[in-house]
Coordinates of C-alpha atoms in Angstrom, one line a residue:
Chain A
M1296 CA -0.2 -0.1 0.0
I1297 CA 1.4 3.4 -1.1
V1298 CA 0.3 6.3 1.4
T1299 CA 0.1 9.7 0.0
V1300 CA -0.1 12.6 2.4
T1301 CA -1.9 15.9 1.3
A1302 CA -1.8 18.7 3.9
N1303 CA -3.0 21.4 1.6
P1304 CA -5.2 20.0 -1.0
A1305 CA -7.3 22.2 -3.5
L1306 CA -10.3 22.0 -5.5
D1307 CA -8.7 22.7 -8.9
I1308 CA -11.0 24.7 -11.2
T1309 CA -10.1 25.1 -14.9
Y1310 CA -11.8 27.8 -16.8
R1311 CA -11.7 28.2 -20.6
V1312 CA -12.1 31.5 -22.0
D1313 CA -11.9 32.5 -25.8
E1314 CA -9.4 35.3 -25.1
L1315 CA -8.2 36.5 -21.6
H1316 CA -8.8 40.4 -21.2
V1317 CA -7.1 42.1 -18.2
D1318 CA -9.4 44.4 -16.5
A1319 CA -12.5 43.4 -18.3
V1320 CA -15.5 40.9 -18.0
N1321 CA -14.4 37.5 -19.3
R1322 CA -17.0 35.2 -20.0
V1323 CA -16.1 31.4 -19.1
T1324 CA -17.1 29.0 -21.9
A1325 CA -16.2 25.6 -20.0
V1326 CA -15.7 25.0 -16.3
A1327 CA -14.1 21.8 -14.9
S1328 CA -13.3 21.1 -11.3
R1329 CA -11.7 18.1 -9.5
A1330 CA -9.8 17.3 -6.4
G1331 CA -6.2 18.6 -6.6
G1332 CA -3.0 19.1 -4.6
K1333 CA 0.3 17.2 -5.3
G1334 CA -0.3 14.2 -3.1
L1335 CA -3.9 13.5 -4.4
N1336 CA -2.5 13.9 -8.1
V1337 CA 0.1 11.2 -7.3
A1338 CA -2.7 9.0 -5.7
R1339 CA -4.9 9.6 -8.9
V1340 CA -1.9 8.4 -11.3
L1341 CA -1.2 5.4 -9.2
R1342 CA -4.9 4.5 -9.1
C1343 CA -5.1 5.0 -12.8
L1344 CA -2.0 2.4 -13.2
D1345 CA -3.5 -0.1 -10.9
A1346 CA -7.0 0.2 -12.4
E1347 CA -5.6 -0.2 -15.9
G1348 CA -3.6 -3.2 -14.8
V1349 CA -0.5 -1.3 -16.0
E1350 CA 2.9 -2.7 -14.4
G1351 CA 1.3 -6.1 -13.5
S1352 CA -0.6 -6.3 -10.3
G1353 CA -0.2 -2.6 -9.5
V1354 CA 0.0 -1.4 -5.8
P1355 CA -2.9 0.1 -4.1
V1356 CA -3.0 3.4 -2.9
I1357 CA -4.6 5.7 -0.2
A1358 CA -4.8 9.3 0.1
L1359 CA -4.6 10.9 3.5
G1360 CA -4.8 14.8 4.4
L1361 CA -7.0 17.5 5.7
A1362 CA -10.2 18.8 4.2
G1363 CA -12.8 21.2 5.3
G1364 CA -15.7 23.2 4.3
S1365 CA -17.8 23.3 1.3
C1366 CA -14.7 22.9 -1.1
G1367 CA -13.7 19.8 0.9
E1368 CA -17.0 18.1 0.4
V1369 CA -16.8 18.5 -3.2
L1370 CA -13.1 17.3 -3.2
R1371 CA -14.2 14.3 -1.4
A1372 CA -17.0 13.4 -3.7
D1373 CA -14.6 13.8 -6.5
L1374 CA -12.1 11.3 -5.1
D1375 CA -15.0 8.8 -4.6
A1376 CA -16.1 9.5 -8.1
A1377 CA -12.5 8.6 -9.4
G1378 CA -12.4 5.5 -7.0
I1379 CA -9.3 6.8 -5.2
A1380 CA -9.3 5.5 -1.7
H1381 CA -9.1 8.3 1.0
D1382 CA -9.3 9.2 4.6
L1383 CA -9.0 12.9 4.9
I1384 CA -9.3 14.4 8.4
Q1385 CA -12.4 16.8 8.7
V1386 CA -11.0 20.3 9.7
E1387 CA -12.7 23.6 10.2
A1388 CA -10.4 25.4 7.6
E1389 CA -12.3 25.6 4.3
T1390 CA -10.4 23.7 1.7
R1391 CA -8.8 26.1 -0.8
R1392 CA -9.1 26.6 -4.5
T1393 CA -7.1 26.9 -7.5
V1394 CA -8.4 28.5 -10.6
A1395 CA -6.6 27.9 -14.0
V1396 CA -7.7 30.0 -16.7
V1397 CA -6.9 28.8 -20.1
D1398 CA -6.9 31.2 -23.0
S1399 CA -8.0 29.2 -26.0
R1400 CA -6.5 31.7 -28.6
A1401 CA -3.2 32.4 -27.0
G1402 CA -2.8 29.0 -25.4
T1403 CA -1.8 30.6 -22.1
V1404 CA -2.5 29.2 -18.7
T1405 CA -3.1 31.8 -15.9
L1406 CA -3.1 30.3 -12.6
L1407 CA -4.6 31.6 -9.3
S1408 CA -3.6 29.8 -6.2
E1409 CA -5.4 30.5 -2.9
P1410 CA -3.2 30.1 0.2
G1411 CA -5.3 27.9 2.2
A1412 CA -7.0 28.6 5.6
R1413 CA -5.1 28.2 8.6
V1414 CA -5.6 24.9 10.2
S1415 CA -5.6 24.2 14.1
G1416 CA -2.9 22.5 16.3
G1417 CA -5.6 19.7 16.6
A1418 CA -5.5 19.2 12.8
W1419 CA -1.8 18.5 12.8
A1420 CA -1.9 16.1 15.9
A1421 CA -4.6 14.2 14.0
L1422 CA -2.7 13.9 10.8
R1423 CA 0.4 12.8 12.6
E1424 CA -1.8 10.2 14.3
Q1425 CA -3.5 9.2 11.0
V1426 CA -0.1 8.7 9.4
R1427 CA 1.4 6.7 12.2
A1428 CA -1.7 4.4 12.2
R1429 CA -1.2 3.6 8.4
L1430 CA 2.4 2.8 8.6
P1431 CA 2.3 -0.8 9.7
E1432 CA 0.5 -1.5 6.1
A1433 CA 2.6 1.0 4.2
S1434 CA 5.2 0.1 1.5
V1435 CA 6.0 3.7 0.7
L1436 CA 4.8 6.9 2.1
V1437 CA 4.8 10.0 -0.1
L1438 CA 4.6 13.5 1.4
S1439 CA 4.0 16.1 -1.4
G1440 CA 2.9 19.8 -1.8
S1441 CA 2.6 22.9 0.4
L1442 CA 1.9 22.9 3.9
P1443 CA -1.1 24.9 5.2
P1444 CA -0.8 27.8 7.5
G1445 CA -1.2 26.5 11.1
L1446 CA 1.3 23.3 10.3
P1447 CA 4.8 23.3 11.5
A1448 CA 7.4 23.8 9.0
D1449 CA 9.1 20.5 9.9
A1450 CA 6.0 18.7 9.6
Y1451 CA 7.6 16.7 6.8
A1452 CA 10.7 16.0 8.9
V1453 CA 8.4 14.7 11.9
L1454 CA 6.6 12.1 9.4
T1455 CA 9.5 11.0 7.8
M1456 CA 11.3 10.4 11.1
E1457 CA 7.8 8.5 12.1
A1458 CA 8.1 6.5 8.8
G1459 CA 11.7 5.6 9.6
R1460 CA 10.8 4.0 12.7
H1461 CA 8.8 1.5 10.8
G1462 CA 11.2 1.2 8.1
V1463 CA 8.8 2.8 5.5
P1464 CA 10.7 4.6 2.8
V1465 CA 9.4 8.2 2.3
V1466 CA 9.5 10.2 -0.9
V1467 CA 9.4 14.1 -0.3
D1468 CA 8.1 16.8 -3.0
A1469 CA 8.2 19.9 -1.3
D1470 CA 9.7 23.3 -1.4
G1471 CA 11.2 26.0 0.8
R1472 CA 11.7 25.1 4.5
A1473 CA 9.6 22.2 4.4
L1474 CA 11.9 20.6 2.2
S1475 CA 15.3 21.7 3.8
L1476 CA 14.0 20.5 7.0
A1477 CA 12.6 17.2 5.7
V1478 CA 16.0 16.1 4.2
T1479 CA 17.6 16.0 7.6
A1480 CA 15.1 13.4 8.6
R1481 CA 16.7 11.2 5.8
P1482 CA 13.7 10.5 3.5
E1483 CA 14.7 7.8 0.6
V1484 CA 13.9 10.2 -2.1
V1485 CA 13.4 13.7 -2.5
K1486 CA 12.0 15.2 -5.9
P1487 CA 12.5 18.8 -6.2
N1488 CA 11.9 20.9 -9.4
A1489 CA 15.1 22.6 -10.6
A1490 CA 13.9 26.0 -9.1
E1491 CA 13.1 24.4 -5.7
L1492 CA 16.3 22.6 -5.6
A1493 CA 18.3 26.0 -6.3
R1494 CA 16.1 27.7 -3.7
A1495 CA 16.6 25.0 -0.9
T1496 CA 20.2 24.9 -1.6
G1497 CA 21.2 28.4 -2.8
L1498 CA 23.2 26.4 -5.7
P1499 CA 22.0 27.2 -9.2
D1500 CA 23.8 24.0 -10.7
L1501 CA 21.6 20.9 -10.5
A1502 CA 24.4 18.4 -9.9
D1503 CA 25.6 20.6 -7.1
G1504 CA 22.4 21.2 -5.5
S1505 CA 21.7 17.5 -5.5
A1506 CA 24.8 16.6 -3.9
R1507 CA 24.3 19.0 -1.3
L1508 CA 20.9 17.7 -0.3
R1509 CA 22.2 14.2 -0.2
R1510 CA 25.1 15.3 2.1
L1511 CA 22.3 16.9 4.5
G1512 CA 20.5 13.4 4.6
A1513 CA 18.5 12.7 1.5
G1514 CA 18.9 9.2 0.3
A1515 CA 18.7 10.3 -3.6
V1516 CA 17.7 13.1 -5.1
V1517 CA 15.7 13.1 -8.4
A1518 CA 15.4 16.6 -9.7
S1519 CA 12.9 17.4 -12.3
D1520 CA 14.1 19.8 -15.1
G1521 CA 11.3 20.2 -17.3
P1522 CA 11.4 19.0 -20.9
G1523 CA 15.1 18.1 -20.0
G1524 CA 13.9 15.2 -17.8
L1525 CA 15.0 13.8 -14.8
D1526 CA 18.4 14.2 -13.1
A1527 CA 19.1 11.5 -10.4
D1528 CA 22.0 11.5 -7.6
T1529 CA 21.4 8.1 -5.9
P1530 CA 23.5 5.8 -3.6
D1531 CA 23.7 3.4 -6.7
G1532 CA 24.9 6.1 -9.4
R1533 CA 24.0 9.2 -11.3
W1534 CA 21.7 9.3 -14.3
R1535 CA 19.8 11.7 -16.5
A1536 CA 16.4 10.2 -18.0
V1537 CA 15.2 12.2 -21.0
P1538 CA 11.9 11.6 -22.1
P1539 CA 10.9 12.0 -26.0
Q1540 CA 9.9 15.5 -26.9
T1541 CA 6.5 16.3 -26.3
L1542 CA 4.6 19.0 -28.1
G1543 CA 2.6 21.4 -26.1
G1544 CA 0.2 20.2 -23.5
N1545 CA -0.2 21.1 -19.9
P1546 CA 3.1 20.5 -17.8
T1547 CA 1.1 20.9 -14.4
G1548 CA 1.1 17.4 -12.9
A1549 CA 4.3 16.2 -14.6
G1550 CA 6.0 16.3 -11.5
D1551 CA 3.5 14.5 -9.5
A1552 CA 3.5 11.6 -12.3
A1553 CA 7.2 11.3 -11.7
V1554 CA 6.7 11.2 -8.0
A1555 CA 4.1 8.3 -8.8
A1556 CA 6.7 6.3 -10.6
I1557 CA 9.3 6.8 -8.0
A1558 CA 7.0 5.6 -5.3
L1559 CA 6.0 2.4 -7.4
G1560 CA 9.7 1.6 -7.9
L1561 CA 10.3 1.6 -4.1
A1562 CA 7.1 -0.6 -3.5
K1563 CA 8.0 -3.0 -6.0
G1564 CA 11.7 -3.1 -5.5
W1565 CA 13.1 -1.9 -8.9
D1566 CA 16.7 -0.7 -9.4
W1567 CA 17.2 3.0 -10.2
P1568 CA 17.7 2.5 -13.9
R1569 CA 14.2 1.1 -14.3
T1570 CA 12.7 3.6 -12.2
L1571 CA 14.1 6.4 -13.8
V1572 CA 12.9 5.3 -17.2
H1573 CA 9.2 4.9 -15.9
A1574 CA 9.6 8.2 -14.1
A1575 CA 10.5 10.0 -17.1
A1576 CA 8.0 8.3 -19.2
L1577 CA 5.2 8.6 -16.9
S1578 CA 6.1 12.3 -16.3
A1579 CA 6.0 13.1 -20.0
A1580 CA 2.8 11.0 -20.4
A1581 CA 1.2 13.7 -18.0
V1582 CA 1.8 16.6 -20.4
P1583 CA -0.6 15.6 -23.3
A1584 CA -3.4 15.0 -20.4
P1585 CA -5.2 18.1 -20.0
L1586 CA -5.7 17.9 -16.2
A1587 CA -3.1 17.7 -13.4
G1588 CA -3.3 14.0 -12.2
D1589 CA -3.9 12.5 -15.5
V1590 CA -1.8 10.4 -17.6
D1591 CA -1.9 9.3 -21.3
L1592 CA -1.4 5.6 -21.0
V1593 CA -0.9 5.0 -24.6
A1594 CA 2.1 7.7 -24.4
Y1595 CA 3.4 6.1 -21.5
R1596 CA 3.9 2.9 -22.9
D1597 CA 5.3 4.5 -25.9
N1598 CA 7.7 6.7 -23.9
L1599 CA 8.9 3.6 -22.1
T1600 CA 10.8 2.4 -25.3
R1601 CA 12.1 6.0 -26.1
V1602 CA 13.5 7.6 -22.9
A1603 CA 17.2 8.1 -23.3
L1604 CA 19.0 7.2 -19.9
Q1605 CA 22.5 8.5 -19.7
E1606 CA 24.6 7.5 -16.8
K1607 CA 26.9 10.1 -15.5
E1608 CA 30.4 10.0 -14.2
P1609 CA 30.6 9.4 -10.4
Q1610 CA 31.0 12.8 -8.7
C1611 CA 34.0 13.7 -6.5
R1612 CA 32.5 14.6 -3.1
Chain B
M732 CA -42.6 43.7 0.8
I733 CA -40.4 44.1 -2.2
V734 CA -39.8 40.9 -3.9
T735 CA -36.6 40.1 -5.9
V736 CA -35.8 37.3 -8.3
T737 CA -32.3 35.9 -9.3
A738 CA -33.0 33.3 -11.7
N739 CA -29.0 32.9 -12.3
P740 CA -27.2 34.0 -9.0
A741 CA -23.7 33.4 -8.4
L742 CA -21.2 32.8 -5.7
D743 CA -18.9 36.1 -6.1
I744 CA -15.2 35.3 -5.1
T745 CA -12.8 38.0 -5.0
Y746 CA -9.1 37.5 -5.3
R747 CA -6.5 40.0 -4.6
V748 CA -3.0 39.5 -6.1
D749 CA 0.0 41.9 -5.9
E750 CA 0.5 42.0 -9.5
L751 CA -1.5 39.6 -12.2
H752 CA 1.0 37.7 -14.5
V753 CA -0.9 36.2 -17.6
D754 CA 0.5 32.5 -18.1
A755 CA 2.2 32.3 -14.8
V756 CA 1.3 31.3 -11.2
N757 CA -0.3 33.9 -9.2
R758 CA -0.4 33.8 -5.4
V759 CA -3.7 34.9 -3.9
T760 CA -3.1 37.1 -1.1
A761 CA -6.8 37.7 0.2
V762 CA -10.0 35.7 -0.8
A763 CA -13.4 37.0 -0.1
S764 CA -16.5 35.3 -1.4
R765 CA -20.2 36.2 -0.9
A766 CA -23.7 35.7 -2.6
G767 CA -23.8 37.7 -5.8
G768 CA -26.2 38.1 -8.5
K769 CA -28.1 41.3 -9.5
G770 CA -31.2 40.4 -7.6
L771 CA -29.5 39.4 -4.6
N772 CA -27.3 42.7 -4.7
V773 CA -30.7 44.6 -5.0
A774 CA -32.0 42.8 -2.0
R775 CA -28.7 43.2 0.1
V776 CA -28.7 47.2 -0.6
L777 CA -32.4 47.2 0.5
R778 CA -31.9 45.1 3.5
C779 CA -29.1 47.6 4.5
L780 CA -31.3 50.6 4.1
D781 CA -34.0 48.8 6.2
A782 CA -31.6 47.7 8.8
E783 CA -29.9 51.1 9.3
G784 CA -33.4 52.7 9.4
V785 CA -32.5 54.9 6.3
E786 CA -35.6 56.2 4.8
G787 CA -37.8 56.0 7.7
S788 CA -39.4 52.7 8.2
G789 CA -37.7 50.9 5.3
V790 CA -39.3 48.3 3.2
P791 CA -39.0 44.6 4.0
V792 CA -37.5 42.6 1.2
I793 CA -37.2 39.1 0.3
A794 CA -35.0 37.3 -2.3
L795 CA -36.3 34.6 -4.6
G796 CA -34.4 32.5 -7.1
L797 CA -32.7 29.3 -7.8
A798 CA -29.6 27.8 -6.2
G799 CA -28.0 24.4 -6.1
G800 CA -25.0 22.3 -5.2
S801 CA -22.2 23.2 -2.8
C802 CA -21.9 27.0 -4.1
G803 CA -25.7 27.1 -3.5
E804 CA -25.2 26.1 0.2
V805 CA -22.6 28.7 0.6
L806 CA -24.6 31.2 -0.9
R807 CA -27.6 30.5 1.3
A808 CA -25.5 30.6 4.3
D809 CA -24.1 33.9 3.4
L810 CA -27.5 35.4 3.2
D811 CA -28.4 34.1 6.4
A812 CA -25.4 35.6 7.9
A813 CA -26.2 39.2 6.1
G814 CA -29.7 38.9 7.6
I815 CA -31.3 38.8 4.1
A816 CA -34.5 36.8 4.0
H817 CA -34.6 34.5 1.1
D818 CA -36.5 31.7 -0.2
L819 CA -34.4 30.0 -3.2
I820 CA -35.8 27.1 -4.8
Q821 CA -33.3 23.9 -4.6
V822 CA -32.1 22.9 -8.1
E823 CA -29.9 20.2 -9.1
A824 CA -27.7 22.6 -11.0
E825 CA -24.8 23.8 -9.2
T826 CA -25.0 27.4 -8.6
R827 CA -22.1 29.4 -10.7
R828 CA -19.2 31.3 -9.6
T829 CA -17.9 34.6 -10.7
V830 CA -14.0 35.4 -9.9
A831 CA -12.9 38.9 -9.7
V832 CA -9.4 39.3 -9.6
V833 CA -8.1 42.5 -8.2
D834 CA -4.4 43.6 -9.0
S835 CA -3.2 45.7 -6.1
R836 CA -0.6 47.3 -8.0
A837 CA -2.3 48.1 -11.2
G838 CA -5.8 48.4 -9.8
T839 CA -7.2 46.5 -12.5
V840 CA -10.2 44.1 -11.9
T841 CA -10.3 40.9 -14.3
L842 CA -13.5 39.4 -14.0
L843 CA -14.5 35.8 -14.9
S844 CA -18.0 34.8 -15.1
E845 CA -19.3 31.3 -15.3
P846 CA -22.6 30.7 -17.6
G847 CA -24.4 28.6 -15.0
A848 CA -25.5 25.2 -15.3
R849 CA -28.6 24.2 -17.3
V850 CA -31.6 24.1 -14.9
S851 CA -34.6 21.8 -15.4
G852 CA -37.9 22.7 -16.9
G853 CA -39.4 21.9 -13.4
A854 CA -37.1 24.7 -11.8
W855 CA -39.0 27.2 -14.1
A856 CA -42.4 25.9 -13.1
A857 CA -41.4 26.0 -9.6
L858 CA -39.9 29.6 -9.9
R859 CA -43.1 30.8 -11.5
E860 CA -45.1 29.3 -8.8
Q861 CA -43.0 30.6 -6.1
V862 CA -43.2 34.2 -7.6
R863 CA -46.9 33.7 -7.9
A864 CA -47.4 32.7 -4.4
R865 CA -45.6 35.9 -3.2
L866 CA -47.3 38.4 -5.3
P867 CA -50.4 39.1 -3.0
E868 CA -47.9 40.4 -0.2
A869 CA -45.6 42.1 -2.7
S870 CA -45.5 46.0 -3.4
V871 CA -43.0 45.8 -6.0
L872 CA -41.3 42.7 -8.1
V873 CA -37.7 43.1 -9.2
L874 CA -36.5 41.0 -12.0
S875 CA -32.7 41.3 -12.4
G876 CA -29.9 39.8 -14.1
S877 CA -29.4 36.9 -16.9
L878 CA -31.5 33.9 -16.9
P879 CA -29.7 30.5 -16.7
P880 CA -29.6 28.0 -19.5
G881 CA -32.9 25.8 -19.7
L882 CA -35.1 29.0 -18.7
P883 CA -37.5 30.3 -21.4
A884 CA -36.0 33.9 -22.9
D885 CA -39.7 35.1 -22.1
A886 CA -39.3 34.2 -18.5
Y887 CA -39.2 37.9 -17.4
A888 CA -42.1 38.6 -19.7
V889 CA -44.1 35.8 -18.0
L890 CA -43.4 36.8 -14.6
T891 CA -44.1 40.4 -15.4
M892 CA -47.6 39.6 -16.7
E893 CA -48.4 37.5 -13.8
A894 CA -47.4 40.5 -11.6
G895 CA -49.7 42.7 -13.5
R896 CA -52.6 40.6 -12.8
H897 CA -52.0 41.1 -9.1
G898 CA -51.5 45.0 -9.8
V899 CA -47.8 44.8 -8.6
P900 CA -45.6 46.9 -10.7
V901 CA -42.4 45.4 -12.1
V902 CA -38.7 46.5 -12.4
V903 CA -36.8 44.7 -15.0
D904 CA -32.9 44.9 -15.2
A905 CA -32.0 42.5 -17.8
D906 CA -30.2 42.3 -21.2
G907 CA -30.7 41.1 -24.7
R908 CA -33.9 39.0 -25.6
A909 CA -34.9 38.5 -22.0
L910 CA -35.3 42.5 -21.9
S911 CA -36.7 42.8 -25.3
L912 CA -39.3 40.3 -24.5
A913 CA -40.0 41.7 -21.2
V914 CA -40.7 45.1 -22.3
T915 CA -43.8 43.9 -24.1
A916 CA -45.2 42.6 -21.0
R917 CA -45.4 46.3 -19.7
P918 CA -43.2 46.6 -16.7
E919 CA -43.6 49.7 -14.8
V920 CA -39.8 50.4 -15.2
V921 CA -36.8 48.9 -17.0
K922 CA -33.1 49.8 -16.0
P923 CA -30.9 48.8 -18.8
N924 CA -27.4 50.5 -18.9
A925 CA -26.5 52.4 -22.1
A926 CA -24.8 49.3 -23.8
E927 CA -27.8 47.2 -23.2
L928 CA -30.2 49.7 -24.2
A929 CA -28.2 50.2 -27.7
R930 CA -28.3 46.2 -28.0
A931 CA -31.9 45.9 -27.4
T932 CA -33.0 48.8 -29.6
G933 CA -30.2 48.9 -32.2
L934 CA -30.3 52.7 -31.3
P935 CA -27.1 54.2 -30.2
D936 CA -28.7 57.5 -28.9
L937 CA -30.0 56.9 -25.1
A938 CA -33.0 59.3 -25.7
D939 CA -34.0 57.3 -28.8
G940 CA -33.5 54.0 -27.4
S941 CA -35.5 54.9 -24.3
A942 CA -38.3 56.2 -26.3
R943 CA -38.4 53.0 -28.4
L944 CA -38.5 50.7 -25.2
R945 CA -41.5 52.9 -23.9
R946 CA -43.2 52.5 -27.2
L947 CA -42.8 48.8 -26.9
G948 CA -44.4 48.7 -23.6
A949 CA -42.1 49.9 -21.0
G950 CA -43.9 52.1 -18.5
A951 CA -40.6 54.2 -17.8
V952 CA -37.1 53.5 -18.8
V953 CA -34.2 54.6 -16.4
A954 CA -30.9 54.2 -18.4
S955 CA -27.6 53.9 -16.3
D956 CA -25.0 55.8 -18.0
G957 CA -21.8 55.2 -15.6
P958 CA -20.5 58.4 -14.1
G959 CA -22.9 60.4 -16.4
G960 CA -25.7 59.2 -14.1
L961 CA -29.2 58.2 -14.8
D962 CA -31.2 59.1 -17.8
A963 CA -34.9 58.9 -17.1
D964 CA -38.1 58.7 -19.7
T965 CA -41.2 58.5 -17.7
P966 CA -44.8 59.2 -18.1
D967 CA -44.4 62.4 -16.0
G968 CA -41.4 63.6 -17.8
R969 CA -37.8 63.3 -18.7
W970 CA -34.8 63.7 -16.7
R971 CA -31.1 63.4 -16.1
A972 CA -29.7 62.8 -12.6
V973 CA -26.1 63.3 -12.2
P974 CA -24.3 62.1 -9.1
P975 CA -21.4 64.1 -7.7
Q976 CA -18.0 63.0 -9.1
T977 CA -16.8 59.6 -7.5
L978 CA -13.0 59.1 -7.7
G979 CA -11.9 55.3 -8.2
G980 CA -13.9 52.4 -6.6
N981 CA -15.8 49.6 -7.9
P982 CA -18.7 50.5 -10.5
T983 CA -19.9 46.8 -10.0
G984 CA -23.1 46.9 -8.2
A985 CA -23.9 50.6 -9.0
G986 CA -26.7 49.4 -11.3
D987 CA -28.2 47.4 -8.6
A988 CA -28.1 50.1 -6.0
A989 CA -29.9 52.3 -8.7
V990 CA -32.6 49.5 -9.1
A991 CA -33.1 49.0 -5.2
A992 CA -33.7 53.0 -5.0
I993 CA -36.3 52.7 -7.8
A994 CA -38.0 49.7 -6.4
L995 CA -38.2 51.6 -2.9
G996 CA -39.5 54.8 -4.8
L997 CA -42.4 52.4 -6.3
A998 CA -42.9 50.8 -2.9
K999 CA -43.2 54.2 -1.2
G1000 CA -45.1 56.1 -3.9
W1001 CA -42.3 58.6 -4.5
D1002 CA -42.6 61.0 -7.7
W1003 CA -40.1 60.6 -10.2
P1004 CA -38.0 63.5 -9.3
R1005 CA -37.4 62.2 -5.6
T1006 CA -37.0 58.7 -6.9
L1007 CA -34.3 59.6 -9.4
V1008 CA -32.3 61.7 -7.0
H1009 CA -32.2 58.7 -4.6
A1010 CA -31.3 56.4 -7.4
A1011 CA -28.4 58.4 -8.4
A1012 CA -27.2 59.1 -5.0
L1013 CA -27.5 55.4 -4.1
S1014 CA -25.8 54.3 -7.2
A1015 CA -22.9 56.5 -6.7
A1016 CA -22.6 55.4 -3.2
A1017 CA -22.1 51.7 -4.3
V1018 CA -18.8 52.8 -6.1
P1019 CA -16.7 53.6 -3.0
A1020 CA -17.9 50.2 -1.4
P1021 CA -15.5 47.3 -2.3
L1022 CA -18.0 44.5 -2.9
A1023 CA -21.2 44.5 -5.3
G1024 CA -24.4 44.9 -3.1
D1025 CA -22.6 47.2 -0.6
V1026 CA -23.3 50.8 -0.3
D1027 CA -21.6 53.7 1.6
L1028 CA -24.4 55.2 3.6
V1029 CA -22.3 58.2 4.6
A1030 CA -21.8 58.9 0.9
Y1031 CA -25.5 58.2 0.2
R1032 CA -26.7 60.9 2.6
D1033 CA -24.1 63.1 1.3
N1034 CA -24.9 62.5 -2.2
L1035 CA -28.5 63.2 -1.8
T1036 CA -27.9 67.0 -1.4
R1037 CA -25.6 67.2 -4.3
V1038 CA -27.3 65.2 -7.0
A1039 CA -27.8 67.4 -10.2
L1040 CA -31.6 66.7 -11.4
Q1041 CA -31.9 68.2 -14.8
E1042 CA -35.4 68.2 -16.5
K1043 CA -35.3 67.5 -20.2
E1044 CA -37.5 69.0 -23.1
P1045 CA -40.6 66.9 -23.8
Q1046 CA -39.6 64.7 -26.7
C1047 CA -41.5 64.6 -29.9
R1048 CA -42.9 61.0 -30.5

């Protein structure tokens, strides 16, 4: 069982407009909304692979986290409709929204991201307890996305240590202080993107930043570099996995698909080269899918044969 | 009792951002949401005047309409919190949202308006019945805003005729075919803005357009012309009511405040000059208020002494 945690989920709303005019009234031509947030996207991708029988037996997944208010209700209903197992703690704080405005003519995507309401100290205690209760049956713990106001900055560090006591490997996909603190608790893998890695380490070079995070405690660092693919620094070696070129699409959710593949690799005991090929292929298969959390399974299978995996020289430390 | 009908209400969400960047991620710094839609704004303004004891005893108001889904629930809760009496028919169609993005630096307001989900034929029958049941106690019926998909284009015309049978005067604030059809049912007053008037009549001149709508059946036409004030063509004469200049602010809701004053004038039996001075003053008092449906009561009282009411020459017909 892969357990994902989404402390700050969102109701993701997508608006399509013919042409976005700033400082004017824009008629929305199509509305879509779904449960979002990085950990829920990871769960959605894993659920999709499991349901479609991709990668053999698949691995069941459960989504944990916090949800509240009317948006929280809509979010739960959407997870139910998608067949994603979840156990979200009911909090008083209203679940936030994100609004993505897609300009059909220009092809631009303008994202408006609500910060999320402050959650209580009780919510954090309940989330800790909930994760702890799931660890005995967990094969991997995935900690993804931002922390809402009210959660301590070391929340991911605390949960990583808890998982360590149960021998459960942890994948962290976070930013800023949440990431910096989490690495000190020795997660199996961290998956920052290039900008997050630079922010966390102050080092603009990907290889330098990854080496720094490993020295600080991360078991492996898989840095996502947009169309450039994945740059991995692991105990078994260093690789870059470059997916085939994709034309256009929506890169939101590509990182979450990579995390899903990494979690799957850990759960199934794959070696790093296999995990990285799957992660790059699945990540690229998220781009043609219109909504974050969706992957194009035909593209995924096709990409698997076309990812270029380059081993890099061992780095002097 | 003033009865307002809002067939296509919305949950109005306001996002504040430091600076809006198209095709990028924008962090929302403040979120506000409230029940919106023209008829609900009218009810909110009237409720505010009543609660504050403005204009003597005030006139009670009830908001009718359709609402559904989780946004419908939030909308009802907000009306309750504001002390606005309402009786909204529960429909399956999810109540729509509007999102106003306020750029703090540039001062722009970018509005995204959802179209609203299709309502069933049963919803229309229920709304008709609901309005009919309220007419015996109504002094004025206000029909404001767009019709959701699924309601017939002549919905306002049908409700206006129904009110006519009970001797209840009707104020219509609508656009397009809903407006064109409504005037044929002889509402007491229609309140288009200049653009709506031009669209409905094909006549760019305000006086020509108003005369046309009166010939087609409108008892009086009060056309709102932005900072230019209100242009009225009535059975008792023609006037322009010009409010004092307002600097900046949010003009959304100014038309709804004018409708509220017109409804109040009808309920209280005011003559047209008095009604128009109040309508211009209240409309201008909506501009400094940050959210549609709010009015600045201090500005309102001040504006009352400063509106310039100009009588116009009788027009040859």
